[in-house]
Every structure is written in structure tokens, then in C-alpha cells.
Short mmCIF file of C-alpha atoms in Angstrom, two decimals:
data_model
loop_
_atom_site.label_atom_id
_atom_site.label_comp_id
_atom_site.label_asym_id
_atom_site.label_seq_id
_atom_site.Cartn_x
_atom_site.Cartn_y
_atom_site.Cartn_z
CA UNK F 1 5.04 -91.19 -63.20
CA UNK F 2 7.32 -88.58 -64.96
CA UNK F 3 10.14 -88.99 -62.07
CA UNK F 4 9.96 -92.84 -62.57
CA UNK F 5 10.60 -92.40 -66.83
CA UNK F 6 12.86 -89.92 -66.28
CA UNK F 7 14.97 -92.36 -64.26
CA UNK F 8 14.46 -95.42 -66.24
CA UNK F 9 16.13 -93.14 -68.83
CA UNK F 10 19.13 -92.32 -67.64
CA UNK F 11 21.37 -94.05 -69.72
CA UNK F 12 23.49 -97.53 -68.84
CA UNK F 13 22.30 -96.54 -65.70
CA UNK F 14 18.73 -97.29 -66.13
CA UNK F 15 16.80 -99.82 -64.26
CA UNK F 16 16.13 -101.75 -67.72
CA UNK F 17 19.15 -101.65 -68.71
CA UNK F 18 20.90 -102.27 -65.89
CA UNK F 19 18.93 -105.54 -64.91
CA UNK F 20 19.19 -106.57 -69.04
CA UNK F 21 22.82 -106.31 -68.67
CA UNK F 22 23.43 -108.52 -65.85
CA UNK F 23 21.43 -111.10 -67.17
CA UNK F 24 23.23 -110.43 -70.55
CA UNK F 25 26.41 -110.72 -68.66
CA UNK F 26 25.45 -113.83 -66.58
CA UNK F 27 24.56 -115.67 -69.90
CA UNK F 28 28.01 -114.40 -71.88
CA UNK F 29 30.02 -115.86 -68.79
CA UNK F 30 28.48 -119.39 -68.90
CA UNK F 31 26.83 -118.67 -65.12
CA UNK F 32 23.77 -119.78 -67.09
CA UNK F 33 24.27 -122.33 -69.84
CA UNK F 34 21.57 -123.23 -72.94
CA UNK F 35 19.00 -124.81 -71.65
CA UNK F 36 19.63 -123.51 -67.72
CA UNK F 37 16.59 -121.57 -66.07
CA UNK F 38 16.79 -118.44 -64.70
CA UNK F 39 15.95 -117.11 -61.25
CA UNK F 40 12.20 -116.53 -60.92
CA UNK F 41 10.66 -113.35 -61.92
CA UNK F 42 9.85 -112.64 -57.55
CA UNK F 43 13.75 -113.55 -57.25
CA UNK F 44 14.64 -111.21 -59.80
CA UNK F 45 13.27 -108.65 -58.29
CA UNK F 46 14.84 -109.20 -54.88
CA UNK F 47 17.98 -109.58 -56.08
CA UNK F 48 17.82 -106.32 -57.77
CA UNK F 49 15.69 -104.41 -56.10
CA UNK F 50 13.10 -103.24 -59.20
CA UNK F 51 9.91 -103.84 -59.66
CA UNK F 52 8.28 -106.83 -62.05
CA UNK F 53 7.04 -104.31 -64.54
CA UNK F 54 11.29 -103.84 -64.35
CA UNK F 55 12.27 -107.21 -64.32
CA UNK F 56 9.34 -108.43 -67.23
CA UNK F 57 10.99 -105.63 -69.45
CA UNK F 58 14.62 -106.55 -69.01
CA UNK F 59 13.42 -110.25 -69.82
CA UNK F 60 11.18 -109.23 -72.81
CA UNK F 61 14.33 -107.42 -74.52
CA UNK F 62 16.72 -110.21 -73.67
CA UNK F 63 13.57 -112.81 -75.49
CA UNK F 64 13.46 -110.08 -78.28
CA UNK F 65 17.43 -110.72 -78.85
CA UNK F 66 16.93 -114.28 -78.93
CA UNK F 67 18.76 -114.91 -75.54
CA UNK F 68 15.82 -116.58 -73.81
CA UNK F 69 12.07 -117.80 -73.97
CA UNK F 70 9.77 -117.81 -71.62
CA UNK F 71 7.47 -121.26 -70.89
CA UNK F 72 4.23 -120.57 -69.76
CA UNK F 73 3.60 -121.68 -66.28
CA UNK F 74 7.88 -123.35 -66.15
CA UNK F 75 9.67 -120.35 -66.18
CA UNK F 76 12.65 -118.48 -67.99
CA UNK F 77 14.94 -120.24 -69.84
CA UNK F 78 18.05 -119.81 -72.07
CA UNK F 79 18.59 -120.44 -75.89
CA UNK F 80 21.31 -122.34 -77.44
CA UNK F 81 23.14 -119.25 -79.87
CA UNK F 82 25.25 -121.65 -81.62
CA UNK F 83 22.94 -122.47 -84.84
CA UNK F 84 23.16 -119.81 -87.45
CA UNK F 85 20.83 -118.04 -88.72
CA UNK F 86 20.28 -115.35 -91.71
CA UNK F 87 22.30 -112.27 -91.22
CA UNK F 88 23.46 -113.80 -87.70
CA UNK F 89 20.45 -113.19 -85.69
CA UNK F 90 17.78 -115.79 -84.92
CA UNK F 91 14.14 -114.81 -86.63
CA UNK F 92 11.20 -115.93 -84.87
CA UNK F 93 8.78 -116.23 -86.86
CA UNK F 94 5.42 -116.82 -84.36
CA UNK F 95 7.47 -114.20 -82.03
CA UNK F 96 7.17 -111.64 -84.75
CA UNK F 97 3.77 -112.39 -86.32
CA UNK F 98 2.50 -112.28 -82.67
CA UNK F 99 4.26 -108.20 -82.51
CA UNK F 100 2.67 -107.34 -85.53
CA UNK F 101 -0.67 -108.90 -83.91
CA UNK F 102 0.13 -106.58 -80.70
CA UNK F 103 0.42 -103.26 -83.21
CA UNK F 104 -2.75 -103.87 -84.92
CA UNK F 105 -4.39 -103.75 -81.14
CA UNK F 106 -1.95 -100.93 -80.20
CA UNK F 107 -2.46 -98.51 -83.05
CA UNK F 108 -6.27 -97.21 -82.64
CA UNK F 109 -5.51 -96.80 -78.79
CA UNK F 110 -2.03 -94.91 -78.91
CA UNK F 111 -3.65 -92.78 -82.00
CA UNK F 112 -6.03 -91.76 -79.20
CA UNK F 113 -3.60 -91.19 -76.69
CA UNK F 114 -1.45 -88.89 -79.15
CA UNK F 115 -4.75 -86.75 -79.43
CA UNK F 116 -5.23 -86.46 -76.06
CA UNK F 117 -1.89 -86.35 -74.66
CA UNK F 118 -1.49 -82.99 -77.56
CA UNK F 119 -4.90 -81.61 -75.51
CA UNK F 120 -3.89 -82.61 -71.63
CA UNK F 121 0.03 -82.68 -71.42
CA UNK F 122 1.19 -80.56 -68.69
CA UNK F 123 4.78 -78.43 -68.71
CA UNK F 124 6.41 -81.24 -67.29
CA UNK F 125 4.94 -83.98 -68.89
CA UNK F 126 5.97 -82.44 -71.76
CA UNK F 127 9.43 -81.88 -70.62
CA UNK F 128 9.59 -85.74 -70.07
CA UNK F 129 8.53 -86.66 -73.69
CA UNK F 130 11.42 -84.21 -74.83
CA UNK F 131 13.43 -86.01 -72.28
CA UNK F 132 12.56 -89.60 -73.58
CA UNK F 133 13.23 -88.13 -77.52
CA UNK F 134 16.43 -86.73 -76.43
CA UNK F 135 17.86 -89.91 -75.44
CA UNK F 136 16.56 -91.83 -78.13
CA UNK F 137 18.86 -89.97 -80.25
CA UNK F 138 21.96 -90.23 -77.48
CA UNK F 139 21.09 -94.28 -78.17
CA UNK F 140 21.24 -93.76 -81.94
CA UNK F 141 24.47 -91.93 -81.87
CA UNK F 142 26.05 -94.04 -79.27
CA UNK F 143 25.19 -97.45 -81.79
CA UNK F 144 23.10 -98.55 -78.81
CA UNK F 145 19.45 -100.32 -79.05
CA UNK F 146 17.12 -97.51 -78.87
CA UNK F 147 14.37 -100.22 -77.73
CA UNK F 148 13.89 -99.87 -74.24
CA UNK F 149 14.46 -95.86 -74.69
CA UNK F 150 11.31 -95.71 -77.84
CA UNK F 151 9.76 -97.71 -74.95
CA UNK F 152 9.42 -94.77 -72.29
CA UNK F 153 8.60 -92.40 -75.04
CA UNK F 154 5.53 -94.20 -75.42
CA UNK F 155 5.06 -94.43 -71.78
CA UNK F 156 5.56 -90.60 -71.43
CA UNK F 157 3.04 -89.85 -74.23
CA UNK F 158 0.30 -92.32 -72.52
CA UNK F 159 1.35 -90.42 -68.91
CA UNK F 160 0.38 -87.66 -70.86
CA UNK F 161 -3.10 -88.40 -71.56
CA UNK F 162 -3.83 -88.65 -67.47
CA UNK F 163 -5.93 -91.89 -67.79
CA UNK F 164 -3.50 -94.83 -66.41
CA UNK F 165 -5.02 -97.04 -68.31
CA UNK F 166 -3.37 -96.24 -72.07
CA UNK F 167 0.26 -96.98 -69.97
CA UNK F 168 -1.17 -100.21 -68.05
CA UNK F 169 -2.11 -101.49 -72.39
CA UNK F 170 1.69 -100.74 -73.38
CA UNK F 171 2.85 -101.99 -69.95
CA UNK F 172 1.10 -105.61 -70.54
CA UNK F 173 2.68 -105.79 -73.44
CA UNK F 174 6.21 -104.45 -73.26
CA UNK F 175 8.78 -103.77 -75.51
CA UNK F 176 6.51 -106.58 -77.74
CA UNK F 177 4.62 -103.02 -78.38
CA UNK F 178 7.68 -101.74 -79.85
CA UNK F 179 8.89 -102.02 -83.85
CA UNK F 180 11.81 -104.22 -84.42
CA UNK F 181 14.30 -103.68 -86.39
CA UNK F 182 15.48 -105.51 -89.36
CA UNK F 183 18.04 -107.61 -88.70
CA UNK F 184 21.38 -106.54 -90.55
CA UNK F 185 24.63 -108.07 -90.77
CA UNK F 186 27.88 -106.30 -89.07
CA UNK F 187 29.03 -104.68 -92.70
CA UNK F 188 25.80 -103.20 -93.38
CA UNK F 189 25.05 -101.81 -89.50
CA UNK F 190 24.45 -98.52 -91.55
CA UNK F 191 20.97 -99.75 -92.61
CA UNK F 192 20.26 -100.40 -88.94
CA UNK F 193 21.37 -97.00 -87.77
CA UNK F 194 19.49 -94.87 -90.87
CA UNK F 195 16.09 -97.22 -89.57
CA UNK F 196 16.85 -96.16 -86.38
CA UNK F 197 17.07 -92.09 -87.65
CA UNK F 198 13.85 -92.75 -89.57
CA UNK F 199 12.03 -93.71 -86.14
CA UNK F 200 13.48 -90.70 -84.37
CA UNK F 201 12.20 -88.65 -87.17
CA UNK F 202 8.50 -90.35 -87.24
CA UNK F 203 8.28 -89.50 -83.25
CA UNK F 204 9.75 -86.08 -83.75
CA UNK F 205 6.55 -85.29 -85.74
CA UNK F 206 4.96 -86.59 -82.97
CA UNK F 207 6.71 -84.94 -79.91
CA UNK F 208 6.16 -81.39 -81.59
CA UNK F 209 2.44 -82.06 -82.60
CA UNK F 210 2.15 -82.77 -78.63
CA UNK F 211 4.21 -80.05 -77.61
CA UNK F 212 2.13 -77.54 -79.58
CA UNK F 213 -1.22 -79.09 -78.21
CA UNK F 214 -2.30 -80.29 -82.22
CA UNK F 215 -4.63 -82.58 -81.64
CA UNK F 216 -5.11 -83.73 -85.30
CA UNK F 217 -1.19 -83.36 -86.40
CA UNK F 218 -0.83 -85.71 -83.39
CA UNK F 219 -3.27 -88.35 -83.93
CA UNK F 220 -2.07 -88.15 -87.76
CA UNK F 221 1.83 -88.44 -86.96
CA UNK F 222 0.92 -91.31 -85.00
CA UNK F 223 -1.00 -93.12 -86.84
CA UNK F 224 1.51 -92.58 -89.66
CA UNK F 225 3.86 -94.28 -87.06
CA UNK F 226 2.11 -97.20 -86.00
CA UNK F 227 1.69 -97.68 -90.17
CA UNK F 228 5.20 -97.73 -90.77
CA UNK F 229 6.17 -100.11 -88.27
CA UNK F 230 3.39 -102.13 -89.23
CA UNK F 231 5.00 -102.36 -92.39
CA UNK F 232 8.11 -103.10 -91.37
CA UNK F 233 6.99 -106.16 -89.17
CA UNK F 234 5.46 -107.67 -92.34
CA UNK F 235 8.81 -107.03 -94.29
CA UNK F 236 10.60 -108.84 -91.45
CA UNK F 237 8.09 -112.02 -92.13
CA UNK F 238 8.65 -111.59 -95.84
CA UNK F 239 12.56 -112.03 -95.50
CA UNK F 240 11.95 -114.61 -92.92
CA UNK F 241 9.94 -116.64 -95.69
CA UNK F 242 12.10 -115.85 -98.26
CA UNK F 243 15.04 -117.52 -96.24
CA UNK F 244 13.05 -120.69 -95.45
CA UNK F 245 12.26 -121.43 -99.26
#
């Protein structure tokens, strides 16, 4: 498990990301056009060699972005960018009432999972939540989604724990389990990077409560986490209305 985040982290290189920016790519080219349908998620994964827990993350960033949507039972497709929306970025309402709906469920099982991973965590599981923190803050400084990255810090904390079944919850869900962001426009991309900084700081709290096996600091920086971006979602929904009156 460690060896597998540890890889999935290695910058542009990652399997995410690498399988996110070909699709990316294939969309910006015109290969696939609004409307068009993307290779299956079983093609996907021959053609690049990843697994579907791989190929249903690169998908669920590219649907967090607004690129595509996924019909139930039809298949991938892609989304027309040309309408406008507030600050430039399309707001999905259902999408992100149906996130905050996945935190509520998240939060009483990852407060758990902080508490135990503080108790269990061995040397080098804890050397791979470092790992995962560390690059959320290469992300941040590179201007770079740290999405996928806050991802496998989650993953490495729930490794942590040594059940398999607090990463199967986050895996089900994907980066759907993971805050999103405001969205800003281009002349005020500060705001996005000092929300980004206040996320690495949140998990710092949490990667050192681990690290020095404090079972309640962890559970409480976690929880105090999970709040926040609870928050947050609702704020997003409040501008969303606000828009729309």
C-alpha cells in the first residue's frame, strides 16, 4: 500500500495525473468534441495500463473541473465549456450538495481513522504521510491542484490504521471525498493559493498529531478538518445561490 501512494505521488509523473492529463489533452485538441463519449472505463485501463481505481480517479477530477459527466449505465461523456459561468468556472450545484453529502458520511469515520492511525502507524507508514504532506506543498508552490495529492494523504492516513476498509470508504468515493475549492477568477488566484496554505496547515496539525502517536490531538485536528471543509462546501452553495437570484 505505501509503495503504491508513494508512486501515485510522484509528481506529473503520477498515475492520476498522468491518465488526467491525456484525457485533458485529448479534449483541448478537439480528439473528443462536446457531447463525444469517451473510451470505456475497461478501455481506459488497457490503453494505459492502470488500474480502475486509477482510471475512476483521473475521470472524477476531470468531472470535478467540469470537463465531463458521467451517465449512469451510458458512459463518459464531454461538456460543452463555451457558456460562461461566475468567475469562469461552471458550479454544479447537485455535484456539490452531493460532496458536502459525502463529508457528512466521511467525517465520523476518518475522525476514527486519525485516532487510530496516531495509535498503529508504523515508521514507514509514517514516512508516507510525510511523503504525501510534502508534496502537497510542492503542488501549492508550483500553482498546481493539490486535489489528487490531499487525496493520497488521506489514503496514507487510512493505510495507517491497518483495517482496509477506512481506504476502500475514501476509495468509493474519490476525490468527491475531497474539499473543493472556491472558485476564483485569474486576478484574484491569490485567494485560491492562501485556501490552499490553509488546508496544508489544517493537515499539518494532523500529520504531527499522527507522527507523535496523539490519539486525541489527532481525532481533534481532524475533526476540525472535516468542519472546515464542511463549511466551505456550504459557502460554495451560498455563492452559487447568490449568482442564480
Amino acid at each position: 500500500m505505501t509503495t503504491q501512494i508513494k508512486d501515485r505521488n510522484k509528481g506529473p509523473g503520477s498515475l492520476v495525473s498522468r491518465v488526467g492529463e491525456s484525457l485533458r489533452t485529448a479534449i483541448a485538441s478537439g480528439q473528443y468534441s462536446p457531447g463525444d463519449k469517451l473510451p470505456s472505463e475497461v478501455e481506459l485501463t488497457e490503453t494505459h495500463g492502470v488500474s480502475r481505481t486509477v482510471v475512476r480517479e483521473a475521470v472524477a477530477a476531470l468531472r470535478s473541473d467540469g470537463l465531463v459527466e458521467v451517465r449512469q449505465g451510458a458512459g463518459i461523456y464531454v461538456l460543452s465549456q463555451e457558456i460562461p459561468a461566475p468567475f469562469g468556472r461552471k458550479i454544479d450545484r447537485a455535484r456539490v450538495s452531493s460532496d458536502l453529502e459525502v463529508l457528512e458520511v466521511r467525517a465520523p469515520l476518518e475522525i476514527e481513522a486519525a485516532g487510530l492511525a496516531a495509535m498503529r502507524r508504523s515508521p514507514a507508514q509514517e514516512e508516507a504521510i510525510f511523503d504525501c504532506h510534502r508534496y502537497i506543498l510542492q503542488c501549492i508552490e508550483q500553482n498546481e491542484s493539490i486535489r489528487e495529492a490531499d487525496l493520497a494523504l488521506h489514503f496514507a492516513i487510512a493505510d495507517a490504521t491497518n483495517n482496509p476498509l477506512f481506504r476502500q470508504h475514501l476509495e468509493f468515493h474519490g476525490t468527491a471525498a475531497i474539499p473543493q475549492s472556491r472558485a476564483t477568477p485569474g486576478e484574484r488566484s491569490g485567494e485560491q493559493t492562501a485556501y490552499r496554505r490553509m488546508i496544508h496547515t489544517e493537515h499539518e496539525a494532523i500529520v504531527v498529531a499522527i507522527s507523535d502517536r496523539n490519539e486525541e490531538a489527532a481525532r481533534n485536528a481532524m475533526r476540525d478538518h472535516l468542519r472546515g471543509s464542511q463549511i466551505r462546501y456550504r459557502d460554495v452553495l451560498r455563492d452559487f445561490k447568490a449568482f442564480s437570484s
